[in-house]
Amino acid sequence: MADRSMIFPKFEFQTRCSRIQAELGLRDLDALLLTEAADIFYVTGFLTRFWESPARPWFVIVPREGAPIAVIPAIGVDLMGRTWIEDIRSWSAPDPRDDGITLLAETLREVLPVTDGAIGMPMGAETALRMPLAGYNSLCAALVPHRVVDGTGAIQRVREVKSEAEIAKIRTTCAIAGRVFDRMPDLAQRGLPLDQLFCRFQAELLHEGADWVSYVAGGAGQGGYGDVISPAAAEPLATGDLLMLDTGAVREGYFCDFDRNFAIGPASDAMRRAYDILFAVTEDALTQLQPGQRAADAHRILADGIRRRGGQPLGGRLGHGLGVTLTEWPSFTPLDETELRAGMVLTLEPGMEIAPGCIMVHEENIVLQDRGPILLSPRAPDQLPEIL
Amino acid sequence: MADRSMIFPKFEFQTRCSRIQAELGLRDLDALLLTEAADIFYVTGFLTRFWESPARPWFVIVPREGAPIAVIPAIGVDLMGRTWIEDIRSWSAPDPRDDGITLLAETLREVLPVTDGAIGMPMGAETALRMPLAGYNSLCAALVPHRVVDGTGAIQRVREVKSEAEIAKIRTTCAIAGRVFDRMPDLAQRGLPLDQLFCRFQAELLHEGADWVSYVAGGAGQGGYGDVISPAAAEPLATGDLLMLDTGAVREGYFCDFDRNFAIGPASDAMRRAYDILFAVTEDALTQLQPGQRAADAHRILADGIRRRGGQPLGGRLGHGLGVTLTEWPSFTPLDETELRAGMVLTLEPGMEIAPGCIMVHEENIVLQDRGPILLSPRAPDQLPEIL
């Protein structure tokens, strides 16, 4: 890979910034303040695994006009200096007396009107405050009479519609995982403990080009697995197991998120039936989804399709956004009225019960285009693969 | 590995909980509310990579008396049910109308006094709010007349002193990384692009027993590297490079965090001198650190030791805590007055300039005991290793 500070040309970031600024205008916000890794990567291109250390807060300001400003710990100045960001302010962090708050408040005041400015921050669903709450409270107090208000939409409405360059990155990451899934019959032998398979699977993803593997989950059990978020147990794969592996591998900051199912030994009729149903409802979504529908419509297509074919859909969501984090909004639930727009990268993730406590989950990654979905993950086989 | 819901016996978690409750008593808090992955793992044993998805908030309440209560998305009930936690409440998340806030407020009210209860939350340095700020504001409003206040110390003073069982876990993870570093002369051949070395390094960590590799950083450059947080570039290793690799591998939820340096080809005098200084000041710390000192004393030992030997210490911190996150408080800076206590697991991370823009950083992991530090990482070689 090339220098990761050059993942995209400057133009890509300028466009993102202009789109955020248009959203700020619509919402009458004077600036957007970002604290989370994904948002900061999105605006600046600043890519590092150093976020794994919770020690220091990081801030990026997108003013209503003009270029973004980074207010960051000194340890990040060198790397941020290799991005397109030119205005970089720093302090020696961690500082128990004042961990960047005074510097941040001063910087924000420079881009705000004289009085009554409105600073948006992500505060809604799927966001977090990646800074100490005490620091946030100090910041709000220091900024009076300016207000800190909900600016979630100003970043989410922008991030959710991917550029062609972003779609290409996600397609590349999907292809990496696809190549490893293709070799699963060689990797997942009977008798192999599931935790060892998880390690092999991660190593193969790296070998195929992932920069890192942020997420691996899966399960294996007689006739089906119990859930999809547990770490692997040491139990060996056995004839009669249904095996599922799901991964969020990352290349150049962009995730894939899809799974594959395998029968260890001959597939049971119940497994086959469930697989066929999930494959078919995914086909439904691939032909029926279109811009202008709601996230709830995607849920309806998948859930109704499972029921119509005699299955019982799982509760919870049946798909979601994808991009610079493993999962992004919207959520395919009956309650999510987010509009589906062309350029959204989404997962189709129908799941159903095979038997009480035994489930199967199928997942593909797509980009929604004007004419409908295009697959980014290589399509799963149309019949449940058996590892004999 | 065994079932990860049984990483420790129940007694370990009961002890943690009692220690937190004692801290709550000292601070006159009626309950502690936790939202971050590490805190929730620490209290419950709930271990999953599913935290990678920002879609849903998770909550654990430690009341002043009685057992902890988990208030979590339905998708986690099965896995949480395999921990020692018995009182598990859930909702179907994500729910755009009310993502657990009403359920959480109701549950908190059960453990609070009739009026004027105080709920502590981590709000201080090295914490974040892993839930939407809008949800936090709704929660505070719903809880009136009860108050949400800073409860950082109630968890940090407990987590920072590790049990023997925790120390054993960290030692195991350190040994995994140590075995891979030992093989670096075979892995890091001249001409190999650094990004490919990063991939090999991660794969080897998995092969040696890491469950996952949450952090890899490093650098390579003629005479020294520029920073320690950048992703790897595609440039091939060349004679005259100083190579550093640093990892936070994870096994059973516990991190290591140490690095190793290598000269590609014969080491220059400047590299050797820097290595010798950093090795020597680490020895100073290994003999001089003791409980009752402050984090600032550790900084002084390392920084003064570098200066006394003619080097220029890097700014920022020169070591930190370690455990269920890659880095934990305290920070070895001149400003951090946190008391060093027996049972703390810490990194010694002295760094210095070799030449302008060229640095070297050395790192070891220790546990502080009554008589002083014990190494958890296998000690680095006493001379800079050369890969010839």
Tab-separated table of C-alpha atoms in Angstrom, chain B residues 170-362:
chain	number	residue	atom	x	y	z
B	170	ILE	CA	-0.945	-10.107	30.875
B	171	ARG	CA	2.216	-12.167	31.301
B	172	THR	CA	0.795	-14.745	28.888
B	173	THR	CA	0.041	-12.102	26.279
B	174	CYS	CA	3.505	-10.590	26.714
B	175	ALA	CA	5.050	-14.013	26.175
B	176	ILE	CA	3.139	-14.402	22.900
B	177	ALA	CA	4.572	-11.144	21.571
B	178	GLY	CA	7.998	-12.044	22.945
B	179	ARG	CA	8.091	-15.264	20.932
B	180	VAL	CA	7.252	-13.366	17.760
B	181	PHE	CA	9.855	-10.671	18.409
B	182	ASP	CA	12.411	-13.451	18.875
B	183	ARG	CA	11.745	-14.558	15.310
B	184	MET	CA	12.007	-11.072	13.847
B	185	PRO	CA	15.355	-11.763	12.156
B	186	ASP	CA	13.536	-14.396	10.082
B	187	LEU	CA	10.507	-12.206	9.407
B	188	ALA	CA	12.078	-8.837	8.626
B	189	GLN	CA	14.302	-9.357	5.637
B	190	ARG	CA	15.880	-6.496	3.804
B	191	GLY	CA	13.767	-5.523	0.822
B	192	LEU	CA	10.500	-6.487	2.484
B	193	PRO	CA	7.978	-3.632	2.380
B	194	LEU	CA	7.093	-2.488	5.881
B	195	ASP	CA	3.355	-3.007	5.329
B	196	GLN	CA	3.986	-6.640	4.444
B	197	LEU	CA	6.049	-7.016	7.597
B	198	PHE	CA	3.131	-5.620	9.614
B	199	CYS	CA	0.867	-8.288	8.114
B	200	ARG	CA	3.345	-11.079	8.811
B	201	PHE	CA	3.836	-9.780	12.330
B	202	GLN	CA	0.105	-9.844	13.032
B	203	ALA	CA	-0.286	-13.308	11.533
B	204	GLU	CA	2.553	-14.613	13.711
B	205	LEU	CA	0.978	-13.110	16.826
B	206	LEU	CA	-2.236	-14.971	16.027
B	207	HIS	CA	-0.294	-18.140	15.369
B	208	GLU	CA	1.433	-17.843	18.752
B	209	GLY	CA	-1.849	-17.554	20.620
B	210	ALA	CA	-3.230	-14.027	20.389
B	211	ASP	CA	-7.001	-14.045	20.020
B	212	TRP	CA	-6.755	-10.833	18.075
B	213	VAL	CA	-4.297	-8.035	17.421
B	214	SER	CA	-5.837	-4.729	18.382
B	215	TYR	CA	-2.782	-2.636	17.831
B	216	VAL	CA	0.300	-2.712	15.672
B	217	ALA	CA	2.425	0.315	15.040
B	218	GLY	CA	5.998	0.873	14.153
B	219	GLY	CA	8.299	2.580	11.802
B	220	ALA	CA	11.458	2.198	9.812
B	221	GLY	CA	13.766	4.845	8.509
B	222	GLN	CA	17.377	5.664	7.847
B	223	GLY	CA	18.944	6.265	11.235
B	224	GLY	CA	15.603	6.310	13.063
B	225	TYR	CA	11.871	6.554	12.569
B	226	GLY	CA	9.745	9.673	12.585
B	227	ASP	CA	6.829	8.786	14.809
B	228	VAL	CA	5.253	5.797	16.490
B	229	ILE	CA	1.588	5.970	15.460
B	230	SER	CA	1.646	5.871	11.655
B	231	PRO	CA	0.365	2.966	9.591
B	232	ALA	CA	3.035	1.171	7.642
B	233	ALA	CA	4.176	2.493	4.304
B	234	ALA	CA	5.048	0.262	1.367
B	235	GLU	CA	8.718	1.185	1.458
B	236	PRO	CA	11.053	-1.786	1.609
B	237	LEU	CA	13.392	-2.260	4.558
B	238	ALA	CA	16.882	-1.089	3.642
B	239	THR	CA	20.349	-1.266	5.078
B	240	GLY	CA	20.773	1.615	7.488
B	241	ASP	CA	17.155	1.539	8.665
B	242	LEU	CA	16.178	1.500	12.273
B	243	LEU	CA	13.063	-0.684	12.523
B	244	MET	CA	10.622	-0.629	15.420
B	245	LEU	CA	7.535	-2.755	15.914
B	246	ASP	CA	5.085	-2.191	18.755
B	247	THR	CA	2.071	-4.331	19.499
B	248	GLY	CA	-1.012	-4.539	21.595
B	249	ALA	CA	-1.948	-8.155	21.082
B	250	VAL	CA	-4.875	-9.498	23.096
B	251	ARG	CA	-5.531	-12.836	24.677
B	252	GLU	CA	-8.598	-13.466	26.836
B	253	GLY	CA	-9.219	-9.738	26.935
B	254	TYR	CA	-5.789	-8.750	28.288
B	255	PHE	CA	-3.252	-6.704	26.340
B	256	CYS	CA	0.480	-6.548	26.100
B	257	ASP	CA	2.032	-3.289	24.938
B	258	PHE	CA	5.714	-3.323	24.203
B	259	ASP	CA	8.018	-2.739	21.275
B	260	ARG	CA	11.381	-3.896	19.956
B	261	ASN	CA	14.000	-2.148	17.846
B	262	PHE	CA	16.208	-3.659	15.172
B	263	ALA	CA	18.957	-2.299	12.976
B	264	ILE	CA	18.689	-3.414	9.362
B	265	GLY	CA	22.293	-4.105	8.562
B	266	PRO	CA	25.018	-2.909	10.916
B	267	ALA	CA	23.793	-0.460	13.560
B	268	SER	CA	25.186	3.051	13.368
B	269	ASP	CA	26.978	4.487	16.377
B	270	ALA	CA	24.129	6.924	16.955
B	271	MET	CA	21.577	4.117	17.011
B	272	ARG	CA	23.703	2.076	19.380
B	273	ARG	CA	24.212	5.012	21.703
B	274	ALA	CA	20.500	5.753	21.841
B	275	TYR	CA	19.685	2.102	22.456
B	276	ASP	CA	22.203	1.866	25.259
B	277	ILE	CA	20.775	4.958	26.942
B	278	LEU	CA	17.196	3.733	26.707
B	279	PHE	CA	18.177	0.301	27.935
B	280	ALA	CA	20.033	1.831	30.872
B	281	VAL	CA	17.240	4.170	31.987
B	282	THR	CA	14.839	1.239	31.847
B	283	GLU	CA	17.210	-0.562	34.203
B	284	ASP	CA	17.100	2.518	36.443
B	285	ALA	CA	13.329	2.340	36.584
B	286	LEU	CA	13.381	-1.415	37.185
B	287	THR	CA	15.527	-0.868	40.278
B	288	GLN	CA	14.145	2.446	41.535
B	289	LEU	CA	10.371	2.350	41.094
B	290	GLN	CA	8.369	1.521	44.186
B	291	PRO	CA	4.868	1.831	45.540
B	292	GLY	CA	4.165	5.201	47.092
B	293	GLN	CA	5.944	7.119	44.346
B	294	ARG	CA	3.922	9.173	41.893
B	295	ALA	CA	3.576	8.727	38.145
B	296	ALA	CA	5.605	11.942	37.864
B	297	ASP	CA	8.472	10.223	39.721
B	298	ALA	CA	8.577	7.507	37.078
B	299	HIS	CA	8.797	10.212	34.422
B	300	ARG	CA	11.595	11.917	36.330
B	301	ILE	CA	13.622	8.695	36.655
B	302	LEU	CA	13.369	8.033	32.920
B	303	ALA	CA	13.750	11.604	31.617
B	304	ASP	CA	16.546	12.570	34.001
B	305	GLY	CA	18.319	9.310	33.236
B	306	ILE	CA	18.257	10.078	29.519
B	307	ARG	CA	19.514	13.630	30.054
B	308	ARG	CA	22.237	12.539	32.470
B	309	ARG	CA	23.530	10.185	29.793
B	310	GLY	CA	23.547	12.927	27.212
B	311	GLY	CA	20.241	12.226	25.454
B	312	GLN	CA	17.174	14.362	24.854
B	313	PRO	CA	13.958	12.693	26.087
B	314	LEU	CA	10.856	12.902	23.931
B	315	GLY	CA	8.000	15.094	25.059
B	316	GLY	CA	4.732	13.458	26.061
B	317	ARG	CA	4.504	10.502	28.363
B	318	LEU	CA	7.229	7.931	28.961
B	319	GLY	CA	5.025	5.106	30.183
B	320	HIS	CA	1.510	4.308	31.315
B	321	GLY	CA	-0.855	1.720	32.750
B	322	LEU	CA	-1.854	-1.437	30.867
B	323	GLY	CA	-4.497	-4.097	31.237
B	324	VAL	CA	-7.911	-4.491	29.659
B	325	THR	CA	-7.137	-1.629	27.310
B	326	LEU	CA	-3.954	-0.983	25.363
B	327	THR	CA	-3.178	1.958	27.586
B	328	GLU	CA	-4.568	2.818	30.989
B	329	TRP	CA	-3.880	5.675	33.385
B	330	PRO	CA	-1.639	6.843	34.967
B	331	SER	CA	0.642	8.632	32.500
B	332	PHE	CA	4.320	9.071	33.200
B	333	THR	CA	4.430	12.836	32.705
B	334	PRO	CA	5.726	15.573	35.009
B	335	LEU	CA	2.117	16.498	35.792
B	336	ASP	CA	0.552	13.184	36.768
B	337	GLU	CA	0.440	12.830	40.539
B	338	THR	CA	-1.324	9.442	40.547
B	339	GLU	CA	0.130	7.275	43.289
B	340	LEU	CA	1.909	4.136	42.101
B	341	ARG	CA	0.482	1.175	43.981
B	342	ALA	CA	1.501	-2.446	44.328
B	343	GLY	CA	-0.357	-4.492	41.728
B	344	MET	CA	-0.269	-1.842	39.033
B	345	VAL	CA	0.734	-3.117	35.607
B	346	LEU	CA	2.693	-0.434	33.805
B	347	THR	CA	4.767	0.196	30.719
B	348	LEU	CA	8.190	1.807	30.826
B	349	GLU	CA	8.441	3.639	27.521
B	350	PRO	CA	11.462	5.921	27.379
B	351	GLY	CA	12.077	7.582	24.041
B	352	MET	CA	14.671	9.997	22.760
B	353	GLU	CA	15.774	11.850	19.699
B	354	ILE	CA	18.624	10.315	17.738
B	355	ALA	CA	18.738	13.219	15.301
B	356	PRO	CA	16.187	15.881	14.403
B	357	GLY	CA	13.047	14.041	13.232
B	358	CYS	CA	14.587	10.649	14.083
B	359	ILE	CA	13.553	8.950	17.283
B	360	MET	CA	13.911	5.697	19.173
B	361	VAL	CA	11.391	4.351	21.684
B	362	HIS	CA	12.014	1.394	23.988
